[in-house]
Short mmCIF file of C-alpha atoms in Angstrom, two decimals:
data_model
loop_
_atom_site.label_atom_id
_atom_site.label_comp_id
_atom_site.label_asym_id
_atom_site.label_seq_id
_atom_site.Cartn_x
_atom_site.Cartn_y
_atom_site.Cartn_z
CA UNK A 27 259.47 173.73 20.09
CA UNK A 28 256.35 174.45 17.87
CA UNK A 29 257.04 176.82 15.69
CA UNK A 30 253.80 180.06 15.00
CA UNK A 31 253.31 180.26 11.10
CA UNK A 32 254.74 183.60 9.19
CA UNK A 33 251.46 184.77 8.80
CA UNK A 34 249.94 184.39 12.49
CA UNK A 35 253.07 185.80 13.63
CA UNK A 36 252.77 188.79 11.93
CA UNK A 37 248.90 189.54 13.31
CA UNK A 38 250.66 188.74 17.18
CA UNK A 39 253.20 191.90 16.19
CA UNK A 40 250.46 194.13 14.68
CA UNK A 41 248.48 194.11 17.47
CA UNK A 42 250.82 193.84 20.11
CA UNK A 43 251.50 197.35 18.38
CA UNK A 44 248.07 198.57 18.21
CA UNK A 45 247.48 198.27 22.54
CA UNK A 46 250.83 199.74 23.64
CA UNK A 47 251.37 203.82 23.89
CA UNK A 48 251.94 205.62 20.54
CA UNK A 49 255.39 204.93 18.76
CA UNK A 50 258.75 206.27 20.72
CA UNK A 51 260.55 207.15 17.64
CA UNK A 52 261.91 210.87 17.36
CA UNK A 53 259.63 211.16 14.48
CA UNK A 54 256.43 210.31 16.44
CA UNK A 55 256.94 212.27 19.38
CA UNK A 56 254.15 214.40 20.20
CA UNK A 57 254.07 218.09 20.93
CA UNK A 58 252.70 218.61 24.50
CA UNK A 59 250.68 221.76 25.60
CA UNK A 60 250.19 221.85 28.86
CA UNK A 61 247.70 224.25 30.39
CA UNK A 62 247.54 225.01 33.78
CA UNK A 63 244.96 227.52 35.65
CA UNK A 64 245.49 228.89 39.50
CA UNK A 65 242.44 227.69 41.97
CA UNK A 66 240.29 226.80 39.47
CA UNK A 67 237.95 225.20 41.42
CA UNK A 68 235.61 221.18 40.23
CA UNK A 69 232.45 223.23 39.60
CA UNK A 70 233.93 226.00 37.46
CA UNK A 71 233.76 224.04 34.12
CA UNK A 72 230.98 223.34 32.41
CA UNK A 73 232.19 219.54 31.72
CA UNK A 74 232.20 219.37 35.10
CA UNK A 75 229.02 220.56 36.46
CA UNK A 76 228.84 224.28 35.84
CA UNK A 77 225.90 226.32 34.72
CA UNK A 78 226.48 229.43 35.19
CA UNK A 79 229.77 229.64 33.00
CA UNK A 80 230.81 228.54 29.15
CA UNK A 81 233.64 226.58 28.61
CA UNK A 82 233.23 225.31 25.22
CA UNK A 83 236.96 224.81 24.49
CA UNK A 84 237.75 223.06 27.71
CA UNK A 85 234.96 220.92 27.01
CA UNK A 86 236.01 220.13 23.75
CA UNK A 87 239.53 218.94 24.83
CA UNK A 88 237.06 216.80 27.03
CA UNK A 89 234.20 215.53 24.30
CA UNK A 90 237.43 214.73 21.49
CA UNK A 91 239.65 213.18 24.27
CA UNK A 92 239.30 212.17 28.06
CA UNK A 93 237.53 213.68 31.38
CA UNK A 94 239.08 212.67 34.70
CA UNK A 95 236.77 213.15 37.45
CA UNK A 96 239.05 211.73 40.17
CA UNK A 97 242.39 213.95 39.35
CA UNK A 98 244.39 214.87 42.17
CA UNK A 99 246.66 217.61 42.47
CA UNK A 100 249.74 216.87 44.43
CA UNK A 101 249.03 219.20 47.15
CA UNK A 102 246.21 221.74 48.01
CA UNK A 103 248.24 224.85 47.50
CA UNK A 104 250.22 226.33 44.90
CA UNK A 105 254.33 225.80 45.47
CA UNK A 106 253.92 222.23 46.10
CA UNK A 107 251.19 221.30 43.27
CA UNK A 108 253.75 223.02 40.71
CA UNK A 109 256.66 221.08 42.25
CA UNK A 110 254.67 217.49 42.32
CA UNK A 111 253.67 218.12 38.58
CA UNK A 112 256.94 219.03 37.15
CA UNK A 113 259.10 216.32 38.98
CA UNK A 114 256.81 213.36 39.51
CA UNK A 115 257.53 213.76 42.82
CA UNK A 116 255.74 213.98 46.34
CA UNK A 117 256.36 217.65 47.09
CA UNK A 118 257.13 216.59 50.86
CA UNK A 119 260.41 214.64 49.06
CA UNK A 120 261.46 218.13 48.43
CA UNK A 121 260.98 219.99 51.30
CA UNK A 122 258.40 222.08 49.51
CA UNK A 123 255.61 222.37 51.81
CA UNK A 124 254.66 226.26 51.50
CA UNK A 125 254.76 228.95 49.11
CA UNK A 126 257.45 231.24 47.87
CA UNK A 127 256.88 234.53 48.31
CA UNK A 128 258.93 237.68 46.36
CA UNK A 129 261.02 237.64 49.60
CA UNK A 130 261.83 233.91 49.34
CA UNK A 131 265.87 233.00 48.97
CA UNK A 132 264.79 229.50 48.24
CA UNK A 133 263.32 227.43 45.30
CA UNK A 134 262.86 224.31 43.91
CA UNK A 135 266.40 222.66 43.90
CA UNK A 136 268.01 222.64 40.14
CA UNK A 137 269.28 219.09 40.86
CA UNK A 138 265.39 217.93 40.87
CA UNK A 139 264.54 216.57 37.37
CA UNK A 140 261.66 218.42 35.56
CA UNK A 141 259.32 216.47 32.51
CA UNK A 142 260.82 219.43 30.56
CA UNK A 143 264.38 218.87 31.31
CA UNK A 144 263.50 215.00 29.87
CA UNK A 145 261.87 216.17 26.88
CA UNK A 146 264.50 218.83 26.32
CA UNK A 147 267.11 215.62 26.05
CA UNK A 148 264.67 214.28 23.83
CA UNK A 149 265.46 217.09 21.19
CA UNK A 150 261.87 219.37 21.89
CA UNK A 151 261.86 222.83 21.99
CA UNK A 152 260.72 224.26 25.38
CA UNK A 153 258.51 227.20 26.41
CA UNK A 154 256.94 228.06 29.98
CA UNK A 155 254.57 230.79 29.77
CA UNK A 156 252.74 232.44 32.92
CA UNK A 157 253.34 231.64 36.67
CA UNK A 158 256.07 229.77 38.15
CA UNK A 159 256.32 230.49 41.77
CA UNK A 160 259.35 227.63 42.15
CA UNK A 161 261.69 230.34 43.28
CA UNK A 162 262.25 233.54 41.27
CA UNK A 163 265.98 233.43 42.16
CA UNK A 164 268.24 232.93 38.77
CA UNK A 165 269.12 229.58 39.73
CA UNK A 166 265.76 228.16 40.32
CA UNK A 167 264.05 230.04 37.64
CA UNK A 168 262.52 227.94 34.36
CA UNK A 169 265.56 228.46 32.01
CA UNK A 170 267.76 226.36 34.76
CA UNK A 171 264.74 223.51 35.14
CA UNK A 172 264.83 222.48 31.48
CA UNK A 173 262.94 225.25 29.32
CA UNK A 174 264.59 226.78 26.45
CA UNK A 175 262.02 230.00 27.18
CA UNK A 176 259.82 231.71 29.75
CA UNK A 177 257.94 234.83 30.12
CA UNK A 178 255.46 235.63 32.66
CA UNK A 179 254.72 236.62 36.05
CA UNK A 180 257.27 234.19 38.47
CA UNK A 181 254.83 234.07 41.54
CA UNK A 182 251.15 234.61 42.63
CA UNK A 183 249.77 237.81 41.65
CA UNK A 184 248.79 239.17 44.96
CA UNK A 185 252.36 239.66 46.00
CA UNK A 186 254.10 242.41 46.24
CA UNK A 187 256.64 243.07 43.07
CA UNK A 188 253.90 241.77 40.10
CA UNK A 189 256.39 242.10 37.71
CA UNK A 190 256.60 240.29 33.69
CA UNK A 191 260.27 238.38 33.77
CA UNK A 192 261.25 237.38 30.42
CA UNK A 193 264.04 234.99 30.44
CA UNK A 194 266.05 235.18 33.50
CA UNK A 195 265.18 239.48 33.67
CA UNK A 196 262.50 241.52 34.77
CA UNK A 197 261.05 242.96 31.26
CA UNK A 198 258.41 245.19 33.03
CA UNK A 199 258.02 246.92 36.48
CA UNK A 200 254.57 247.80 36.34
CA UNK A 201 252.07 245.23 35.16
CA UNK A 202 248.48 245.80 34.39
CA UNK A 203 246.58 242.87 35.26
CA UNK A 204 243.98 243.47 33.00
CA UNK A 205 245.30 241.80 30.01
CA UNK A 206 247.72 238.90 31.45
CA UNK A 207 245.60 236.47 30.04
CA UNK A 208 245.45 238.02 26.40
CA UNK A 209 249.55 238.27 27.50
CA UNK A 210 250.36 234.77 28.29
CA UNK A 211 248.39 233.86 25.13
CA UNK A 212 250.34 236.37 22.59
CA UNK A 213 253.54 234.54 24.11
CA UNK A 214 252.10 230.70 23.69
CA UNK A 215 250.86 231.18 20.06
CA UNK A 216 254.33 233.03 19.18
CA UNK A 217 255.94 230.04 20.56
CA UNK A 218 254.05 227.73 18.68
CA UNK A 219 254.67 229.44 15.67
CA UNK A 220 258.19 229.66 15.83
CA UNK A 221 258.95 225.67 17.27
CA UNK A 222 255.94 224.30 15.11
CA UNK A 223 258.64 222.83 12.75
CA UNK A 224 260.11 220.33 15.92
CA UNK A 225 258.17 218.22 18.72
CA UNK A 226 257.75 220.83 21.23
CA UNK A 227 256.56 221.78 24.75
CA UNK A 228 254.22 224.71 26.07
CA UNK A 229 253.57 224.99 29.51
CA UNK A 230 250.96 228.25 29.96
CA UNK A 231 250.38 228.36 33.56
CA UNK A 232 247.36 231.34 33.98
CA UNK A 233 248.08 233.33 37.19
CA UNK A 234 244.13 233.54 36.68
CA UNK A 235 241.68 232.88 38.87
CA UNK A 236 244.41 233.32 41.37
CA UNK A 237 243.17 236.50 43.20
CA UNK A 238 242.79 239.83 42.66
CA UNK A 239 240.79 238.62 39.71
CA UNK A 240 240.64 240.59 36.32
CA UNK A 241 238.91 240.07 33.29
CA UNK A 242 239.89 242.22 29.80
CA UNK A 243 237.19 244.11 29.12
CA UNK A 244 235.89 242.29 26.36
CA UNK A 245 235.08 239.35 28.65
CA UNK A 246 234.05 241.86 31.34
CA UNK A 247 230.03 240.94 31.77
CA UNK A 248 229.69 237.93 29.33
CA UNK A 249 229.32 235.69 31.67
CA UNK A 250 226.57 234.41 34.33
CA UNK A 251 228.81 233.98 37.33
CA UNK A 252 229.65 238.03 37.56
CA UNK A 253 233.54 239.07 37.24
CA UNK A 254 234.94 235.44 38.40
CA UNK A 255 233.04 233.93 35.65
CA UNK A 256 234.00 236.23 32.97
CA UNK A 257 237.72 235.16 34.26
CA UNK A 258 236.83 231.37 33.56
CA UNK A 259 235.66 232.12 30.38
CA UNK A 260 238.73 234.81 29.14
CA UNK A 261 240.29 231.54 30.07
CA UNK A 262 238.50 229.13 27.88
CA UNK A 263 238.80 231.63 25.07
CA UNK A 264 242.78 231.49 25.22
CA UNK A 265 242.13 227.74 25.02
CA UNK A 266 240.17 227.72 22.09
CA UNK A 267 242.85 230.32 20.64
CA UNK A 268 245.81 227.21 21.02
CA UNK A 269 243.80 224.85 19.50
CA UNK A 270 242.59 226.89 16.56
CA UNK A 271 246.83 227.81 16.39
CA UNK A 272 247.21 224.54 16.50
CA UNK A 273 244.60 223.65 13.59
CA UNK A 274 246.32 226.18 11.37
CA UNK A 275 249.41 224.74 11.45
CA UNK A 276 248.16 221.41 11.02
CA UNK A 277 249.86 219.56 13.36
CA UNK A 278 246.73 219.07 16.50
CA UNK A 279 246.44 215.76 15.54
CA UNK A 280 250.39 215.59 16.65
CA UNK A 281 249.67 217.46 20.19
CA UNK A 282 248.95 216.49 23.38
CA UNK A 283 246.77 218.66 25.54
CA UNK A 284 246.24 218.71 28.72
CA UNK A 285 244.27 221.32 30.87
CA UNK A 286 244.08 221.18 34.62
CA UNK A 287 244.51 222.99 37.74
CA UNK A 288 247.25 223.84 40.90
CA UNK A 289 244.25 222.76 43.57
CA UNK A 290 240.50 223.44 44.45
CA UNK A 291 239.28 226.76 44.60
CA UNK A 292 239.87 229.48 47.51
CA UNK A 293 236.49 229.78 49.13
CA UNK A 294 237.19 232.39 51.81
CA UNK A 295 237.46 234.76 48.83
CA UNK A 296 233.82 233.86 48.35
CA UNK A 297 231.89 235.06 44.67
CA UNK A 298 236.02 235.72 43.82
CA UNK A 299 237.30 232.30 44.89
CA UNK A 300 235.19 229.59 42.57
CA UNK A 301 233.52 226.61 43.46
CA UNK A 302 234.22 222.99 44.74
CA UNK A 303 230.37 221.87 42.88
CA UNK A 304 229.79 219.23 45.13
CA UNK A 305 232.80 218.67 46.99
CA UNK A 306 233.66 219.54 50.43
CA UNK A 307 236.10 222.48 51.14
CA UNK A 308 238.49 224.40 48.94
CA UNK A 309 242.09 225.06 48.75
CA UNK A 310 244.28 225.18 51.97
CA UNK A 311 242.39 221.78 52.79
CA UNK A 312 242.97 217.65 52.16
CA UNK A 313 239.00 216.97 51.75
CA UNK A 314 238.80 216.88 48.04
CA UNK A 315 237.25 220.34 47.09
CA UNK A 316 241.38 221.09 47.76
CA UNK A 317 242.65 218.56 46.01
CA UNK A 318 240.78 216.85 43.08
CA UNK A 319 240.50 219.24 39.94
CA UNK A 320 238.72 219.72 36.76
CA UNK A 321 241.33 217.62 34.42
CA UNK A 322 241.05 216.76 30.41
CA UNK A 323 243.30 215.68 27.88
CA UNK A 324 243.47 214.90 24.45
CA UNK A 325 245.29 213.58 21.37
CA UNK A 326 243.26 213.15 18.18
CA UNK A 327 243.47 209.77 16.97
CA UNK A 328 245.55 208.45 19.90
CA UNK A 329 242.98 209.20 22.93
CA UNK A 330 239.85 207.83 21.96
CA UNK A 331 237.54 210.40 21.76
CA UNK A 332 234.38 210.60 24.91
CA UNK A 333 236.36 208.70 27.47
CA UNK A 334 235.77 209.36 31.19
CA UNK A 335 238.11 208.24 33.71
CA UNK A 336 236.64 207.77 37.48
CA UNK A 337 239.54 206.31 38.98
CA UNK A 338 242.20 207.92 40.75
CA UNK A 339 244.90 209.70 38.99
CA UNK A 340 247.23 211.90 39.96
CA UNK A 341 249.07 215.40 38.93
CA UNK A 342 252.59 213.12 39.38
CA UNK A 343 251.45 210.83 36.48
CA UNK A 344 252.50 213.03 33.94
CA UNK A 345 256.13 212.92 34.39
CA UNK A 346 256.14 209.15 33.74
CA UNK A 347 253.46 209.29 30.91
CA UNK A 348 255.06 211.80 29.58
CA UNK A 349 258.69 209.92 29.47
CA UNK A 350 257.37 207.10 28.25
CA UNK A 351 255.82 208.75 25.43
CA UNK A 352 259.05 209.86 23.97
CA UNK A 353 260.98 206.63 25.16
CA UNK A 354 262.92 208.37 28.01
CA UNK A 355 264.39 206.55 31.00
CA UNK A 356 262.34 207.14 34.59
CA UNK A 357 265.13 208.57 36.75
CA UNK A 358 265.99 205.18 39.11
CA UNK A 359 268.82 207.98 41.98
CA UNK A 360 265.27 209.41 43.24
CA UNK A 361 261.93 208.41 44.02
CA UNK A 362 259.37 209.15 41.06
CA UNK A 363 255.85 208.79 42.92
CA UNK A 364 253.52 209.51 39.93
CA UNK A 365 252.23 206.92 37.46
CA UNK A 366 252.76 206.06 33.79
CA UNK A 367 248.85 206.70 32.39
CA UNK A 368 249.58 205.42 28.80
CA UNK A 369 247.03 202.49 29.62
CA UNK A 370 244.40 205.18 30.89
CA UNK A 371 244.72 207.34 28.14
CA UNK A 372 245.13 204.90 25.25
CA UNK A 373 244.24 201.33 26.40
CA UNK A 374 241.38 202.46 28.26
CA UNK A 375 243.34 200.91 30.67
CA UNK A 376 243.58 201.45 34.43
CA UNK A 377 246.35 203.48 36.65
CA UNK A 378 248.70 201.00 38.44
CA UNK A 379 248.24 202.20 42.14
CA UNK A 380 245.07 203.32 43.67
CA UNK A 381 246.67 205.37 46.70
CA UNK A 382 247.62 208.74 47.68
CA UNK A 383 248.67 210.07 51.03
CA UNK A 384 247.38 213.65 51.61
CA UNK A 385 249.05 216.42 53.07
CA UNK A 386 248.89 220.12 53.63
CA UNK A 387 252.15 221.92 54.14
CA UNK A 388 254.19 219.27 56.39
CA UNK A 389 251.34 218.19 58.15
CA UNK A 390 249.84 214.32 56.58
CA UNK A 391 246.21 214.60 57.20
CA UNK A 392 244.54 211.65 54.94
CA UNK A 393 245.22 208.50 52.49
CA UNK A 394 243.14 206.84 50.10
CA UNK A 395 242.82 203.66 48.82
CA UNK A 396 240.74 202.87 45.72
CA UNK A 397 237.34 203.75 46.75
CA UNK A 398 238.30 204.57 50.50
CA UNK A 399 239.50 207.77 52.46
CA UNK A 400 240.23 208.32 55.79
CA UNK A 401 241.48 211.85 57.44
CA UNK A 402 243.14 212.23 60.66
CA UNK A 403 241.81 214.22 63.24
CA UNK A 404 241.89 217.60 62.66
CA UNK A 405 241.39 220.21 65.77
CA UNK A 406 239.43 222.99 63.02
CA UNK A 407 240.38 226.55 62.19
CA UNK A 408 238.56 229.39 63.26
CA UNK A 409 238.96 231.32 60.00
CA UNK A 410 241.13 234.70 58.85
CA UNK A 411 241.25 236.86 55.85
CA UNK A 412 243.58 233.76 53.97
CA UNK A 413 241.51 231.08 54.81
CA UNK A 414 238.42 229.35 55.66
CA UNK A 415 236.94 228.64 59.31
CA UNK A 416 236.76 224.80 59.28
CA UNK A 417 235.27 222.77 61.99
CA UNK A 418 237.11 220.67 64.28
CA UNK A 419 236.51 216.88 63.64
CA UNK A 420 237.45 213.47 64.23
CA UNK A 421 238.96 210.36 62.65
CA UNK A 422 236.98 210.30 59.51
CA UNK A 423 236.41 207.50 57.01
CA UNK A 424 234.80 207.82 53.85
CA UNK A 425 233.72 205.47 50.54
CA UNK A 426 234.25 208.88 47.25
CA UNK A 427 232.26 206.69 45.11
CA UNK A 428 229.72 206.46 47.03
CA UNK A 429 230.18 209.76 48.52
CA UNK A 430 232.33 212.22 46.79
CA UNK A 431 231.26 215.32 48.85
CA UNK A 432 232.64 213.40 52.28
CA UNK A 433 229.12 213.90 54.48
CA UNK A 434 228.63 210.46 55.71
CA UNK A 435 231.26 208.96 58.39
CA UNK A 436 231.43 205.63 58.06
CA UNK A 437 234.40 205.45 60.69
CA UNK A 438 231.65 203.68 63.56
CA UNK A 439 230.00 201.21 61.65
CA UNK A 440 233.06 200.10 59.75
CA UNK A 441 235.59 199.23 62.78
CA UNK A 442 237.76 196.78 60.59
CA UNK A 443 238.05 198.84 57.43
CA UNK A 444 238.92 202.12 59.42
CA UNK A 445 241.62 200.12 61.27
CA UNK A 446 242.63 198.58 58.03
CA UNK A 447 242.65 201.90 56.57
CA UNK A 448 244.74 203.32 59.41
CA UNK A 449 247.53 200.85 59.36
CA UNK A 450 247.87 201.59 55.64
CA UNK A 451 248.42 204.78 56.04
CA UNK A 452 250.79 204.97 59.08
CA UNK A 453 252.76 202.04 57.03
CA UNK A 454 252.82 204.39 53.87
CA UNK A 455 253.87 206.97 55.74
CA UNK A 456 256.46 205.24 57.47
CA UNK A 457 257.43 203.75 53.76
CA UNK A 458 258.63 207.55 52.42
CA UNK A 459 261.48 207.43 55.13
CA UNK A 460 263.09 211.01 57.01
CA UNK A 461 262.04 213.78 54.25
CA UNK A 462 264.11 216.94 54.37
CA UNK A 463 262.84 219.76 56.52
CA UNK A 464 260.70 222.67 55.10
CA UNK A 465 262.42 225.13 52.96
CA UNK A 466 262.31 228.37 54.30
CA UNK A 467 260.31 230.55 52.36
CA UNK A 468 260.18 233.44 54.78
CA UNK A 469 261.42 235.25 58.05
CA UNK A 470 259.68 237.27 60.34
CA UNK A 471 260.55 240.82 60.15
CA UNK A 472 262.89 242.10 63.32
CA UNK A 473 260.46 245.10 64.68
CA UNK A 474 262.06 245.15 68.08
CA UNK A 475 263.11 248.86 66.91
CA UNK A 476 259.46 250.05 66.07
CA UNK A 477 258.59 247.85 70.01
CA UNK A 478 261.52 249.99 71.72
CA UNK A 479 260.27 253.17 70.61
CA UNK A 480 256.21 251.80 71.39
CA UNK A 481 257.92 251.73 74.87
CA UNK A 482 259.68 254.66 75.14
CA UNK A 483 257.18 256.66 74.04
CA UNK A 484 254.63 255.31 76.19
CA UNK A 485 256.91 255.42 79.47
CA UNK A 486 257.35 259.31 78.53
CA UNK A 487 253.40 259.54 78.32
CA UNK A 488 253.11 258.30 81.70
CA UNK A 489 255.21 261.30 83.52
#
């Protein structure tokens, strides 16, 4: 066997070093900040389209690191996004197809692996910071799902009971929404400066622009895009407060940072519920104004600085990026659904799948593949309070690179590919096997009492 000189060997090893993920040694891990906003909707960042609202910080993360402009959240409502980001799993695996509401006995299962629970083995320090809503029982709060930490408010923040939980306790009854952002980012700088020493993990999850939106007043008016602006941009500012935290105690160039959001923007809430930019529908819906969101990352000297990513990703691809980043093992007694995107974000590599079966709640409603979509029939919604009136439609097949806002159905002059398209999608489907039925996150309240006294009241009005 020929033998490869010393010296030729050596250049193989040194680049064979250079094009795989950063170094896996416990001295190279990276601190990870992960920030994650509430309905923050494609065309609410300036990076992404916006005019009417600064985001300087967000778009710095973006101009010094990576833009994705194909990032899907696992599902296009809150409970479910959270669980598909945390686990690397399809929130369907879980039976987490709703939201958990203060009344909710349920949560996410503690025998479901979170990214912190991995890192946490991995000797970081862990902090959540800001909304949960993954069950606000003890056993499925954040200290039992691998965080060392959490304050914040442990659902959405028009339910009843707003309350501030530190730990495992409630730490105040009456909340003033007002200031929660300047709140959550007290708590994430105090964190930083107290684990700065280790490799550590923040997750700030802003109940903002969640509604009832609120603004402290020194954001109050500075913006172009009235009070749901000035909320965008109190939220840019607590950005621009980690990184300059960061900065100080010289370690950003050892951080990850990530900024995202739960799913597109709640439209039926109109000039308090954001904006898709250019893509069709909001929240509540599988077109992609529900489902893709503003994303950006960066690591100084790791991501190359000015990328921009069109393909698909997905909000499941952290778990595995994130394990392989600190040399952990992918759990092999469960499915893991997201992708490793060390090739993405330093290779300028691709993602190694290019599908993604959409659903809302229980229901699967749509799959793509690469460039392709195609949504099931849908039989439209004629609207409420909580969501928007949608029309009724059918089979629908669409090219996003062509046409990202889904207004031209290609589904009649492209026979093959739809039927291509829908025996891909009834074989992925078939491919997750039985899924567990939906937790219950609710009960309907017995009134029979209040009926019985409707009737016996009106049955004495009658004599």
């Amino acid at each position: 066997m020929r033998q490869i000189p010393f010296y030729f060997a050596f250049i193989l090893l040194v680049f064979s070093c250079q094009e795989k993920a950063p170094n896996s040694s416990p001295e190279a891990y990276p601190n990870i900040v992960f920030i994650f906003a509430d309905d923050l909707g494609y065309g609410d960042i300036s990076s992404f389209g916006a005019t009417d609202i600064a985001t300087p910080n967000i778009d710095r993360i973006a101009d010094e690191g990576i833009k994705f402009t194909s990032f899907l959240s696992a599902s296009p409502v809150c409970s479910p996004s959270r669980a598909g980001l945390l686990t690397g799993r399809m929130p369907q695996r879980m039976g987490i197809n709703a939201v958990f509401f203060p009344e909710s006995l349920t949560g996410m299962d503690p025998e479901e692996i979170t990214f912190a629970e991995i890192l946490k083995e991995k000797g970081y320090q862990t902090a959540a910071v800001g909304k949960w809503h993954l069950g606000h029982m003890e056993k499925y709060l954040p200290l039992n799902q691998g965080f060392d930490q959490y304050f914040g408010i442990p659902y959405s923040n028009d339910m009843r009971s707003v309350v501030y939980m530190r730990d495992n306790k409630v730490e105040e009854f009456e909340v003033d929404q007002t200031y929660t952002t300047q709140k959550y980012t007290e708590e994430a700088l105090s964190f930083i400066d107290q684990a700065s020493d280790s490799p550590f993990l923040l997750y700030v999850a802003h109940n903002q622009p969640h509604v009832p939106i609120y603004a402290s007043p020194d954001f109050q008016g500075k913006s172009n895009r009235g009070l749901y602006g000035d909320v965008i941009q109190e939220i840019d500012w607590s950005v621009g407060q980690i990184l300059k935290k960061l900065e100080e105690k010289g370690i950003l160039e050892n951080t990850l940072i990530v900024f995202s959001s739960d799913n597109g923007p709640w439209l039926v809430m109109e000039d308090h519920g954001g904006s898709a930019g250019d893509l069709r529908e909001g929240k509540q819906f599988t077109f992609e104004g529900g489902v893709r969101v503003p994303t950006v990352a960066m690591w100084k000297g790791k991501i190359p600085a000015g990328q921009v990513y069109e393909e698909m990703a997905t909000q499941m691809d952290w778990f595995p990026t994130f394990c392989k980043l600190v040399g952990a093992e992918i759990p092999s007694d469960r499915e893991i659904d997201g992708k490793d995107l060390s090739a993405v974000l330093f290779e300028n590599g691709n993602r190694e799948e290019d599908t993604f079966l959409y659903y809302m709640l229980s229901d699967q409603r749509g799959y793509r593949e690469g460039d392709w979509k195609i949504k099931r029939p849908y039989k439209g919604f004629a609207g409420s309070r909580g969501m928007k009136a949608v029309e009724a439609h059918d089979t629908l097949l669409f090219n996003l690179k062509n046409d990202p806002g889904e207004t031209i159905n290609l589904a009649k002059e492209n026979p093959e590919k739809l039927a291509q398209m829908m025996r891909a999608m009834d074989l992925a489907v078939k491919q997750l096997g039985p899924l567990p039925p939906s937790k219950v996150v609710g009960t309907a309240q017995d009134n029979s009492h209040y009926e019985y006294l409707d009737k016996k009241h009106k049955g004495q009005g009658n004599k």
